[in-house]
């Protein structure tokens, strides 16, 4: 016999129970690590300092976004260098406000998930912002869903970090093989793409311009893309990609 369909209320109560169980698991893990003398807060603070020292535009944008968001607003993440950093360093202040494809690591998750979050917020009548972060590669997996945002007038704000590349894959290839293969991307003009759907689109290429661009996106009241152009050779914690490449080539020659 087929399973009877679940009601929205049943799904919500199931999700609440799971969230509570997860919170208990994490608290228990924290206590266990604490007993072994592992100071997670200290490790996090050290790593955060290292990341900040890289002076990355995308990470600076992430911090500005946190400052612009209320504690109940929702950040929806794809899989990109900035999303990995966000998964470790974005301060999450309330349960259910940080959506991330934990485990599956699915590229293209963020936009459809943001649509789900925006529908839930609309249904609840609450005034909560939905902000979505994706890289150029991951965004293109599901970018046609911008049509859904436009059709249902869902004012999701998207930070699209564009390095014209599957950047993290390039990083891994350079680290392991000293060269890259098929990671460069030919992208559309993402700001124009948002405008083509009647949304708001803007391109910025430095941190100094980001806050004003994000404010303008919020003010528009529309689905919006803030298109942040970053160097294709963007840094990764601890070392720039170029430095990693040079080291890898040198060791291959030795
Ligand atoms: C469905 C799926 N395909 C492939 C991957 C492997 N993958 C993880 S990150 C990534 C590159 C993402 O590129 P982009 O969104 O531009 O972010 P960047 O690494 O440049 O910051 C790829 C191909 C994945 N996680 N999921
Ligand atoms: Mg990229």
PDB file of C-alpha atoms and ligand atoms in Angstrom:
ATOM      1  CA  UNK A   1       0.000   0.000   0.000  1.00  0.00           C
ATOM      2  CA  UNK A   2       1.334   3.463  -0.860  1.00  0.00           C
ATOM      3  CA  UNK A   3       2.297   5.741   2.004  1.00  0.00           C
ATOM      4  CA  UNK A   4      -0.370   8.339   2.689  1.00  0.00           C
ATOM      5  CA  UNK A   5       0.800  11.844   1.746  1.00  0.00           C
ATOM      6  CA  UNK A   6       2.154  13.875   4.645  1.00  0.00           C
ATOM      7  CA  UNK A   7       0.528  17.173   5.501  1.00  0.00           C
ATOM      8  CA  UNK A   8       2.653  20.327   5.751  1.00  0.00           C
ATOM      9  CA  UNK A   9       2.043  20.334   9.531  1.00  0.00           C
ATOM     10  CA  UNK A  10       3.295  16.746   9.826  1.00  0.00           C
ATOM     11  CA  UNK A  11       6.429  17.615   7.844  1.00  0.00           C
ATOM     12  CA  UNK A  12       7.031  20.697   9.987  1.00  0.00           C
ATOM     13  CA  UNK A  13       6.667  18.785  13.240  1.00  0.00           C
ATOM     14  CA  UNK A  14       8.999  16.049  11.912  1.00  0.00           C
ATOM     15  CA  UNK A  15      11.569  18.742  10.987  1.00  0.00           C
ATOM     16  CA  UNK A  16      11.275  20.373  14.430  1.00  0.00           C
ATOM     17  CA  UNK A  17      11.880  17.021  16.125  1.00  0.00           C
ATOM     18  CA  UNK A  18      14.924  16.380  13.908  1.00  0.00           C
ATOM     19  CA  UNK A  19      16.324  19.860  14.605  1.00  0.00           C
ATOM     20  CA  UNK A  20      15.968  19.268  18.350  1.00  0.00           C
ATOM     21  CA  UNK A  21      17.668  15.864  18.108  1.00  0.00           C
ATOM     22  CA  UNK A  22      20.530  17.379  16.071  1.00  0.00           C
ATOM     23  CA  UNK A  23      20.989  20.230  18.571  1.00  0.00           C
ATOM     24  CA  UNK A  24      21.269  17.625  21.353  1.00  0.00           C
ATOM     25  CA  UNK A  25      23.826  15.629  19.324  1.00  0.00           C
ATOM     26  CA  UNK A  26      25.949  18.732  18.717  1.00  0.00           C
ATOM     27  CA  UNK A  27      25.802  19.744  22.369  1.00  0.00           C
ATOM     28  CA  UNK A  28      26.925  16.215  23.362  1.00  0.00           C
ATOM     29  CA  UNK A  29      29.775  16.334  20.805  1.00  0.00           C
ATOM     30  CA  UNK A  30      30.873  19.728  22.172  1.00  0.00           C
ATOM     31  CA  UNK A  31      30.935  18.328  25.726  1.00  0.00           C
ATOM     32  CA  UNK A  32      32.907  15.275  24.570  1.00  0.00           C
ATOM     33  CA  UNK A  33      35.526  17.397  22.751  1.00  0.00           C
ATOM     34  CA  UNK A  34      35.716  19.777  25.717  1.00  0.00           C
ATOM     35  CA  UNK A  35      36.506  16.816  28.003  1.00  0.00           C
ATOM     36  CA  UNK A  36      39.374  15.901  25.667  1.00  0.00           C
ATOM     37  CA  UNK A  37      40.746  19.428  25.960  1.00  0.00           C
ATOM     38  CA  UNK A  38      39.759  20.480  22.413  1.00  0.00           C
ATOM     39  CA  UNK A  39      38.897  24.173  22.471  1.00  0.00           C
ATOM     40  CA  UNK A  40      36.696  24.580  19.377  1.00  0.00           C
ATOM     41  CA  UNK A  41      36.172  28.322  19.926  1.00  0.00           C
ATOM     42  CA  UNK A  42      39.954  28.903  20.027  1.00  0.00           C
ATOM     43  CA  UNK A  43      40.542  26.833  16.858  1.00  0.00           C
ATOM     44  CA  UNK A  44      37.759  28.728  15.092  1.00  0.00           C
ATOM     45  CA  UNK A  45      39.187  32.097  16.153  1.00  0.00           C
ATOM     46  CA  UNK A  46      42.678  31.175  14.858  1.00  0.00           C
ATOM     47  CA  UNK A  47      41.335  29.937  11.523  1.00  0.00           C
ATOM     48  CA  UNK A  48      39.132  33.006  11.148  1.00  0.00           C
ATOM     49  CA  UNK A  49      42.158  35.260  11.627  1.00  0.00           C
ATOM     50  CA  UNK A  50      44.054  33.360   8.925  1.00  0.00           C
ATOM     51  CA  UNK A  51      41.124  33.716   6.559  1.00  0.00           C
ATOM     52  CA  UNK A  52      40.700  37.427   7.249  1.00  0.00           C
ATOM     53  CA  UNK A  53      44.432  37.973   6.602  1.00  0.00           C
ATOM     54  CA  UNK A  54      43.914  36.851   3.004  1.00  0.00           C
ATOM     55  CA  UNK A  55      41.924  40.032   2.367  1.00  0.00           C
ATOM     56  CA  UNK A  56      39.352  38.314   0.148  1.00  0.00           C
ATOM     57  CA  UNK A  57      36.524  40.407  -1.346  1.00  0.00           C
ATOM     58  CA  UNK A  58      34.054  37.542  -1.133  1.00  0.00           C
ATOM     59  CA  UNK A  59      34.749  36.933   2.565  1.00  0.00           C
ATOM     60  CA  UNK A  60      34.434  40.655   3.290  1.00  0.00           C
ATOM     61  CA  UNK A  61      31.068  40.567   1.490  1.00  0.00           C
ATOM     62  CA  UNK A  62      29.981  37.661   3.696  1.00  0.00           C
ATOM     63  CA  UNK A  63      30.705  39.712   6.807  1.00  0.00           C
ATOM     64  CA  UNK A  64      28.757  42.669   5.418  1.00  0.00           C
ATOM     65  CA  UNK A  65      25.846  40.363   4.684  1.00  0.00           C
ATOM     66  CA  UNK A  66      25.807  39.111   8.285  1.00  0.00           C
ATOM     67  CA  UNK A  67      25.747  42.722   9.450  1.00  0.00           C
ATOM     68  CA  UNK A  68      22.837  43.503   7.090  1.00  0.00           C
ATOM     69  CA  UNK A  69      20.789  40.497   8.203  1.00  0.00           C
ATOM     70  CA  UNK A  70      18.466  40.205  11.176  1.00  0.00           C
ATOM     71  CA  UNK A  71      19.078  37.165  13.387  1.00  0.00           C
ATOM     72  CA  UNK A  72      15.937  35.465  11.986  1.00  0.00           C
ATOM     73  CA  UNK A  73      16.798  36.024   8.332  1.00  0.00           C
ATOM     74  CA  UNK A  74      17.883  32.967   6.374  1.00  0.00           C
ATOM     75  CA  UNK A  75      21.150  32.353   4.536  1.00  0.00           C
ATOM     76  CA  UNK A  76      20.940  29.679   1.852  1.00  0.00           C
ATOM     77  CA  UNK A  77      24.211  28.221   0.600  1.00  0.00           C
ATOM     78  CA  UNK A  78      25.417  26.474  -2.513  1.00  0.00           C
ATOM     79  CA  UNK A  79      28.849  24.801  -2.809  1.00  0.00           C
ATOM     80  CA  UNK A  80      31.646  27.252  -3.606  1.00  0.00           C
ATOM     81  CA  UNK A  81      34.781  28.532  -1.915  1.00  0.00           C
ATOM     82  CA  UNK A  82      32.768  31.245  -0.149  1.00  0.00           C
ATOM     83  CA  UNK A  83      30.093  28.741   0.871  1.00  0.00           C
ATOM     84  CA  UNK A  84      32.737  26.493   2.465  1.00  0.00           C
ATOM     85  CA  UNK A  85      34.039  29.496   4.386  1.00  0.00           C
ATOM     86  CA  UNK A  86      30.471  30.404   5.361  1.00  0.00           C
ATOM     87  CA  UNK A  87      29.834  26.862   6.620  1.00  0.00           C
ATOM     88  CA  UNK A  88      32.697  27.312   9.086  1.00  0.00           C
ATOM     89  CA  UNK A  89      32.626  31.012   9.917  1.00  0.00           C
ATOM     90  CA  UNK A  90      29.187  32.560   9.280  1.00  0.00           C
ATOM     91  CA  UNK A  91      27.681  33.251  12.716  1.00  0.00           C
ATOM     92  CA  UNK A  92      24.338  31.439  12.858  1.00  0.00           C
ATOM     93  CA  UNK A  93      22.150  33.037  15.517  1.00  0.00           C
ATOM     94  CA  UNK A  94      18.885  31.081  15.295  1.00  0.00           C
ATOM     95  CA  UNK A  95      17.980  27.480  14.373  1.00  0.00           C
ATOM     96  CA  UNK A  96      16.904  26.942  10.782  1.00  0.00           C
ATOM     97  CA  UNK A  97      18.539  30.123   9.503  1.00  0.00           C
ATOM     98  CA  UNK A  98      21.510  28.529   7.715  1.00  0.00           C
ATOM     99  CA  UNK A  99      20.601  26.156   4.912  1.00  0.00           C
ATOM    100  CA  UNK A 100      23.467  24.119   3.492  1.00  0.00           C
ATOM    101  CA  UNK A 101      23.630  20.838   1.534  1.00  0.00           C
ATOM    102  CA  UNK A 102      25.516  19.077   4.334  1.00  0.00           C
ATOM    103  CA  UNK A 103      26.569  15.601   3.338  1.00  0.00           C
ATOM    104  CA  UNK A 104      25.252  15.642  -0.228  1.00  0.00           C
ATOM    105  CA  UNK A 105      27.360  18.680  -1.202  1.00  0.00           C
ATOM    106  CA  UNK A 106      25.080  19.234  -4.164  1.00  0.00           C
ATOM    107  CA  UNK A 107      25.993  21.969  -6.582  1.00  0.00           C
ATOM    108  CA  UNK A 108      22.914  23.952  -7.662  1.00  0.00           C
ATOM    109  CA  UNK A 109      21.142  23.435  -4.312  1.00  0.00           C
ATOM    110  CA  UNK A 110      21.011  27.068  -3.222  1.00  0.00           C
ATOM    111  CA  UNK A 111      18.533  28.690  -5.581  1.00  0.00           C
ATOM    112  CA  UNK A 112      15.798  26.008  -5.366  1.00  0.00           C
ATOM    113  CA  UNK A 113      16.309  25.810  -1.583  1.00  0.00           C
ATOM    114  CA  UNK A 114      16.021  29.593  -1.354  1.00  0.00           C
ATOM    115  CA  UNK A 115      12.759  29.388  -3.284  1.00  0.00           C
ATOM    116  CA  UNK A 116      11.485  26.870  -0.709  1.00  0.00           C
ATOM    117  CA  UNK A 117      12.549  29.131   2.164  1.00  0.00           C
ATOM    118  CA  UNK A 118      10.979  32.180   0.501  1.00  0.00           C
ATOM    119  CA  UNK A 119       7.685  30.305  -0.017  1.00  0.00           C
ATOM    120  CA  UNK A 120       7.682  29.224   3.651  1.00  0.00           C
ATOM    121  CA  UNK A 121       8.331  32.786   4.807  1.00  0.00           C
ATOM    122  CA  UNK A 122       5.617  34.140   2.519  1.00  0.00           C
ATOM    123  CA  UNK A 123       3.156  31.550   3.807  1.00  0.00           C
ATOM    124  CA  UNK A 124       3.956  32.394   7.431  1.00  0.00           C
ATOM    125  CA  UNK A 125       3.490  36.108   6.809  1.00  0.00           C
ATOM    126  CA  UNK A 126       6.766  36.857   8.601  1.00  0.00           C
ATOM    127  CA  UNK A 127       9.055  39.591   7.315  1.00  0.00           C
ATOM    128  CA  UNK A 128      12.257  37.544   7.019  1.00  0.00           C
ATOM    129  CA  UNK A 129      14.904  38.089   4.398  1.00  0.00           C
ATOM    130  CA  UNK A 130      16.203  35.216   2.315  1.00  0.00           C
ATOM    131  CA  UNK A 131      19.771  35.621   1.101  1.00  0.00           C
ATOM    132  CA  UNK A 132      21.338  33.087  -1.216  1.00  0.00           C
ATOM    133  CA  UNK A 133      25.052  32.640  -1.903  1.00  0.00           C
ATOM    134  CA  UNK A 134      26.436  30.732  -4.869  1.00  0.00           C
ATOM    135  CA  UNK A 135      29.441  30.591  -7.157  1.00  0.00           C
ATOM    136  CA  UNK A 136      29.195  31.049 -10.908  1.00  0.00           C
ATOM    137  CA  UNK A 137      29.540  27.306 -11.564  1.00  0.00           C
ATOM    138  CA  UNK A 138      26.991  26.107  -9.017  1.00  0.00           C
ATOM    139  CA  UNK A 139      24.523  28.848  -9.852  1.00  0.00           C
ATOM    140  CA  UNK A 140      24.428  27.722 -13.477  1.00  0.00           C
ATOM    141  CA  UNK A 141      23.267  24.250 -12.440  1.00  0.00           C
ATOM    142  CA  UNK A 142      19.821  25.627 -11.541  1.00  0.00           C
ATOM    143  CA  UNK A 143      19.863  29.245 -12.721  1.00  0.00           C
ATOM    144  CA  UNK A 144      16.675  28.814 -14.783  1.00  0.00           C
ATOM    145  CA  UNK A 145      14.840  28.816 -11.424  1.00  0.00           C
ATOM    146  CA  UNK A 146      15.216  32.582 -11.474  1.00  0.00           C
ATOM    147  CA  UNK A 147      12.031  32.345 -13.524  1.00  0.00           C
ATOM    148  CA  UNK A 148      10.273  30.909 -10.442  1.00  0.00           C
ATOM    149  CA  UNK A 149      11.442  33.823  -8.291  1.00  0.00           C
ATOM    150  CA  UNK A 150      10.111  36.227 -10.897  1.00  0.00           C
ATOM    151  CA  UNK A 151       6.844  34.370 -11.454  1.00  0.00           C
ATOM    152  CA  UNK A 152       5.954  34.225  -7.754  1.00  0.00           C
ATOM    153  CA  UNK A 153       7.494  37.575  -6.897  1.00  0.00           C
ATOM    154  CA  UNK A 154       9.876  36.147  -4.289  1.00  0.00           C
ATOM    155  CA  UNK A 155      12.425  38.842  -3.389  1.00  0.00           C
ATOM    156  CA  UNK A 156      15.395  36.542  -2.703  1.00  0.00           C
ATOM    157  CA  UNK A 157      18.752  38.344  -2.744  1.00  0.00           C
ATOM    158  CA  UNK A 158      21.517  36.370  -4.420  1.00  0.00           C
ATOM    159  CA  UNK A 159      25.216  37.004  -3.904  1.00  0.00           C
ATOM    160  CA  UNK A 160      26.868  35.431  -6.912  1.00  0.00           C
ATOM    161  CA  UNK A 161      30.640  35.165  -6.557  1.00  0.00           C
ATOM    162  CA  UNK A 162      32.052  34.920 -10.031  1.00  0.00           C
ATOM    163  CA  UNK A 163      35.637  33.811 -10.591  1.00  0.00           C
ATOM    164  CA  UNK A 164      34.827  32.498 -14.100  1.00  0.00           C
ATOM    165  CA  UNK A 165      35.820  29.065 -12.928  1.00  0.00           C
ATOM    166  CA  UNK A 166      35.031  25.952 -10.931  1.00  0.00           C
ATOM    167  CA  UNK A 167      37.466  27.586  -8.529  1.00  0.00           C
ATOM    168  CA  UNK A 168      37.690  24.961  -5.825  1.00  0.00           C
ATOM    169  CA  UNK A 169      38.180  22.218  -8.417  1.00  0.00           C
ATOM    170  CA  UNK A 170      40.949  24.309 -10.013  1.00  0.00           C
ATOM    171  CA  UNK A 171      42.526  24.570  -6.577  1.00  0.00           C
ATOM    172  CA  UNK A 172      42.399  20.810  -6.053  1.00  0.00           C
ATOM    173  CA  UNK A 173      43.770  20.094  -9.546  1.00  0.00           C
ATOM    174  CA  UNK A 174      46.646  22.514  -9.058  1.00  0.00           C
ATOM    175  CA  UNK A 175      47.430  21.063  -5.672  1.00  0.00           C
ATOM    176  CA  UNK A 176      47.455  17.489  -6.903  1.00  0.00           C
ATOM    177  CA  UNK A 177      48.613  17.769 -10.520  1.00  0.00           C
ATOM    178  CA  UNK A 178      50.213  21.220 -10.896  1.00  0.00           C
ATOM    179  CA  UNK A 179      47.850  22.119 -13.723  1.00  0.00           C
ATOM    180  CA  UNK A 180      44.158  22.515 -14.461  1.00  0.00           C
ATOM    181  CA  UNK A 181      41.794  20.915 -16.927  1.00  0.00           C
ATOM    182  CA  UNK A 182      38.319  22.082 -18.035  1.00  0.00           C
ATOM    183  CA  UNK A 183      37.624  24.363 -15.096  1.00  0.00           C
ATOM    184  CA  UNK A 184      37.416  27.740 -16.869  1.00  0.00           C
ATOM    185  CA  UNK A 185      33.821  28.873 -17.470  1.00  0.00           C
ATOM    186  CA  UNK A 186      32.269  31.082 -20.136  1.00  0.00           C
ATOM    187  CA  UNK A 187      29.621  32.905 -18.154  1.00  0.00           C
ATOM    188  CA  UNK A 188      26.703  35.128 -19.063  1.00  0.00           C
ATOM    189  CA  UNK A 189      26.407  38.663 -17.679  1.00  0.00           C
ATOM    190  CA  UNK A 190      24.667  37.635 -14.450  1.00  0.00           C
ATOM    191  CA  UNK A 191      23.401  41.136 -13.605  1.00  0.00           C
ATOM    192  CA  UNK A 192      21.817  41.364 -17.067  1.00  0.00           C
ATOM    193  CA  UNK A 193      20.362  37.871 -16.547  1.00  0.00           C
ATOM    194  CA  UNK A 194      18.517  39.064 -13.403  1.00  0.00           C
ATOM    195  CA  UNK A 195      17.269  42.147 -15.241  1.00  0.00           C
ATOM    196  CA  UNK A 196      16.048  39.986 -18.119  1.00  0.00           C
ATOM    197  CA  UNK A 197      13.548  38.431 -15.683  1.00  0.00           C
ATOM    198  CA  UNK A 198      12.412  41.859 -14.461  1.00  0.00           C
ATOM    199  CA  UNK A 199      14.598  41.527 -11.379  1.00  0.00           C
ATOM    200  CA  UNK A 200      17.383  43.701 -10.008  1.00  0.00           C
ATOM    201  CA  UNK A 201      20.961  43.102 -11.112  1.00  0.00           C
ATOM    202  CA  UNK A 202      24.206  44.858 -10.300  1.00  0.00           C
ATOM    203  CA  UNK A 203      27.894  44.043 -10.788  1.00  0.00           C
ATOM    204  CA  UNK A 204      30.628  45.017  -8.337  1.00  0.00           C
ATOM    205  CA  UNK A 205      34.297  44.143  -8.415  1.00  0.00           C
ATOM    206  CA  UNK A 206      35.541  45.444  -5.109  1.00  0.00           C
ATOM    207  CA  UNK A 207      34.537  45.220  -1.472  1.00  0.00           C
ATOM    208  CA  UNK A 208      34.205  48.981  -1.135  1.00  0.00           C
ATOM    209  CA  UNK A 209      31.219  48.921  -3.515  1.00  0.00           C
ATOM    210  CA  UNK A 210      29.524  45.847  -2.103  1.00  0.00           C
ATOM    211  CA  UNK A 211      27.555  47.294   0.831  1.00  0.00           C
ATOM    212  CA  UNK A 212      25.861  49.957  -1.325  1.00  0.00           C
ATOM    213  CA  UNK A 213      25.091  47.388  -4.032  1.00  0.00           C
ATOM    214  CA  UNK A 214      23.530  45.008  -1.504  1.00  0.00           C
ATOM    215  CA  UNK A 215      21.457  47.847  -0.017  1.00  0.00           C
ATOM    216  CA  UNK A 216      20.232  48.780  -3.504  1.00  0.00           C
ATOM    217  CA  UNK A 217      19.257  45.143  -4.094  1.00  0.00           C
ATOM    218  CA  UNK A 218      17.287  45.133  -0.840  1.00  0.00           C
ATOM    219  CA  UNK A 219      15.630  48.439  -1.645  1.00  0.00           C
ATOM    220  CA  UNK A 220      14.500  47.166  -5.054  1.00  0.00           C
ATOM    221  CA  UNK A 221      12.073  44.738  -3.352  1.00  0.00           C
ATOM    222  CA  UNK A 222      12.681  42.393  -6.300  1.00  0.00           C
ATOM    223  CA  UNK A 223      14.467  39.117  -6.847  1.00  0.00           C
ATOM    224  CA  UNK A 224      18.043  40.338  -7.164  1.00  0.00           C
ATOM    225  CA  UNK A 225      21.537  39.278  -8.119  1.00  0.00           C
ATOM    226  CA  UNK A 226      24.547  41.101  -6.723  1.00  0.00           C
ATOM    227  CA  UNK A 227      27.235  39.878  -9.059  1.00  0.00           C
ATOM    228  CA  UNK A 228      30.637  40.021  -7.350  1.00  0.00           C
ATOM    229  CA  UNK A 229      33.496  39.651  -9.819  1.00  0.00           C
ATOM    230  CA  UNK A 230      36.577  38.212  -8.128  1.00  0.00           C
ATOM    231  CA  UNK A 231      40.015  37.309  -9.405  1.00  0.00           C
ATOM    232  CA  UNK A 232      40.066  33.891 -11.072  1.00  0.00           C
ATOM    233  CA  UNK A 233      43.053  33.207  -8.916  1.00  0.00           C
ATOM    234  CA  UNK A 234      41.211  33.935  -5.670  1.00  0.00           C
ATOM    235  CA  UNK A 235      42.934  32.845  -2.506  1.00  0.00           C
ATOM    236  CA  UNK A 236      42.195  29.881  -0.389  1.00  0.00           C
ATOM    237  CA  UNK A 237      42.926  29.781   3.369  1.00  0.00           C
ATOM    238  CA  UNK A 238      46.620  29.866   4.117  1.00  0.00           C
ATOM    239  CA  UNK A 239      47.951  30.443   0.619  1.00  0.00           C
ATOM    240  CA  UNK A 240      46.944  31.936  -2.715  1.00  0.00           C
ATOM    241  CA  UNK A 241      46.117  29.547  -5.532  1.00  0.00           C
ATOM    242  CA  UNK A 242      49.078  30.950  -7.481  1.00  0.00           C
ATOM    243  CA  UNK A 243      51.417  30.200  -4.599  1.00  0.00           C
ATOM    244  CA  UNK A 244      50.039  26.684  -4.333  1.00  0.00           C
ATOM    245  CA  UNK A 245      50.540  26.187  -8.062  1.00  0.00           C
ATOM    246  CA  UNK A 246      54.151  27.429  -7.922  1.00  0.00           C
ATOM    247  CA  UNK A 247      54.905  25.102  -5.015  1.00  0.00           C
ATOM    248  CA  UNK A 248      53.300  22.182  -6.796  1.00  0.00           C
ATOM    249  CA  UNK A 249      55.250  22.819 -10.044  1.00  0.00           C
ATOM    250  CA  UNK A 250      58.526  23.161  -8.124  1.00  0.00           C
ATOM    251  CA  UNK A 251      58.007  19.858  -6.321  1.00  0.00           C
ATOM    252  CA  UNK A 252      57.102  18.137  -9.620  1.00  0.00           C
ATOM    253  CA  UNK A 253      60.441  19.309 -11.119  1.00  0.00           C
ATOM    254  CA  UNK A 254      62.500  18.203  -8.094  1.00  0.00           C
TER     255      UNK A 254
HETATM  256  C1  LIG B   1      26.072  18.093  -8.575  1.00  0.00           C
HETATM  257  C2  LIG B   1      27.536  18.350  -8.286  1.00  0.00           C
HETATM  258  N1  LIG B   1      28.424  18.302  -9.309  1.00  0.00           N
HETATM  259  C3  LIG B   1      29.732  18.525  -9.069  1.00  0.00           C
HETATM  260  C4  LIG B   1      30.177  18.791  -7.805  1.00  0.00           C
HETATM  261  C5  LIG B   1      31.665  19.011  -7.528  1.00  0.00           C
HETATM  262  N2  LIG B   1      31.960  20.419  -7.252  1.00  0.00           N
HETATM  263  C6  LIG B   1      31.997  20.898  -5.975  1.00  0.00           C
HETATM  264  S1  LIG B   1      32.370  22.536  -5.915  1.00  0.00           S
HETATM  265  C7  LIG B   1      32.500  22.614  -7.603  1.00  0.00           C
HETATM  266  C8  LIG B   1      32.854  23.906  -8.263  1.00  0.00           C
HETATM  267  C9  LIG B   1      31.926  25.013  -7.912  1.00  0.00           C
HETATM  268  O1  LIG B   1      32.215  26.129  -8.723  1.00  0.00           O
HETATM  269  P1  LIG B   1      31.629  27.533  -8.346  1.00  0.00           P
HETATM  270  O2  LIG B   1      30.191  27.401  -8.012  1.00  0.00           O
HETATM  271  O3  LIG B   1      31.979  28.491  -9.424  1.00  0.00           O
HETATM  272  O4  LIG B   1      32.379  27.896  -6.985  1.00  0.00           O
HETATM  273  P2  LIG B   1      33.963  28.184  -6.782  1.00  0.00           P
HETATM  274  O5  LIG B   1      34.589  26.856  -6.497  1.00  0.00           O
HETATM  275  O6  LIG B   1      34.486  28.822  -8.038  1.00  0.00           O
HETATM  276  O7  LIG B   1      34.052  29.105  -5.609  1.00  0.00           O
HETATM  277  C10 LIG B   1      32.251  21.380  -8.207  1.00  0.00           C
HETATM  278  C11 LIG B   1      32.263  21.098  -9.665  1.00  0.00           C
HETATM  279  C12 LIG B   1      29.208  18.830  -6.761  1.00  0.00           C
HETATM  280  N3  LIG B   1      29.550  19.110  -5.494  1.00  0.00           N
HETATM  281  N4  LIG B   1      27.901  18.625  -7.043  1.00  0.00           N
HETATM  282 MG1  LIG B   2      33.507  29.895  -9.493  1.00  0.00          MG
END
